[in-house]
Amino acid sequence: AWWAILFTAKYPKGMFDFVVAYIRWGLRVGAYIGYFTDVYPPFSGAE
């Protein structure tokens, strides 16, 4: 995404959505592993 931002001065929506989904899923897994929740994190990304 860094190169796309550098050349176009915009963050491509597809890349942004992917990064947001990746961070969200990582936080869910971290919460599950840390016993903050007993809900298994979904792989689909659906809320």
C-alpha positions in Angstrom: 0.0 0.0 0.0 2.9 2.3 0.7 3.9 2.4 -3.0 0.3 3.0 -4.1 0.0 5.9 -1.6 3.3 7.3 -2.7 2.4 7.4 -6.4 -1.3 8.2 -6.3 -1.6 10.1 -2.9 -4.6 7.9 -2.1 -5.0 4.7 -0.1 -6.7 2.1 -2.4 -10.0 1.0 -0.9 -9.3 -2.7 -1.5 -5.9 -2.6 0.3 -7.4 -0.6 3.1 -10.3 -3.0 3.6 -7.8 -5.9 3.6 -5.6 -4.3 6.2 -8.6 -3.4 8.4 -9.9 -7.0 8.2 -6.4 -8.4 9.0 -6.0 -6.2 12.1 -9.5 -6.9 13.2 -9.1 -10.7 12.9 -5.7 -10.5 14.7 -7.3 -8.7 17.6 -10.1 -11.3 17.8 -7.5 -14.1 17.9 -5.5 -12.3 20.5 -8.6 -11.8 22.7 -9.5 -15.5 22.3 -6.0 -16.7 23.1 -5.8 -14.3 26.1 -9.1 -15.7 27.5 -10.8 -12.3 27.2 -13.6 -14.1 25.3 -14.8 -17.6 24.7 -16.2 -16.9 21.2 -14.0 -18.5 18.6 -12.9 -15.9 16.0 -14.6 -16.4 12.6 -12.6 -16.7 9.4 -15.2 -15.1 7.2 -14.9 -11.5 8.6 -18.6 -11.2 8.8 -19.8 -9.2 11.8 
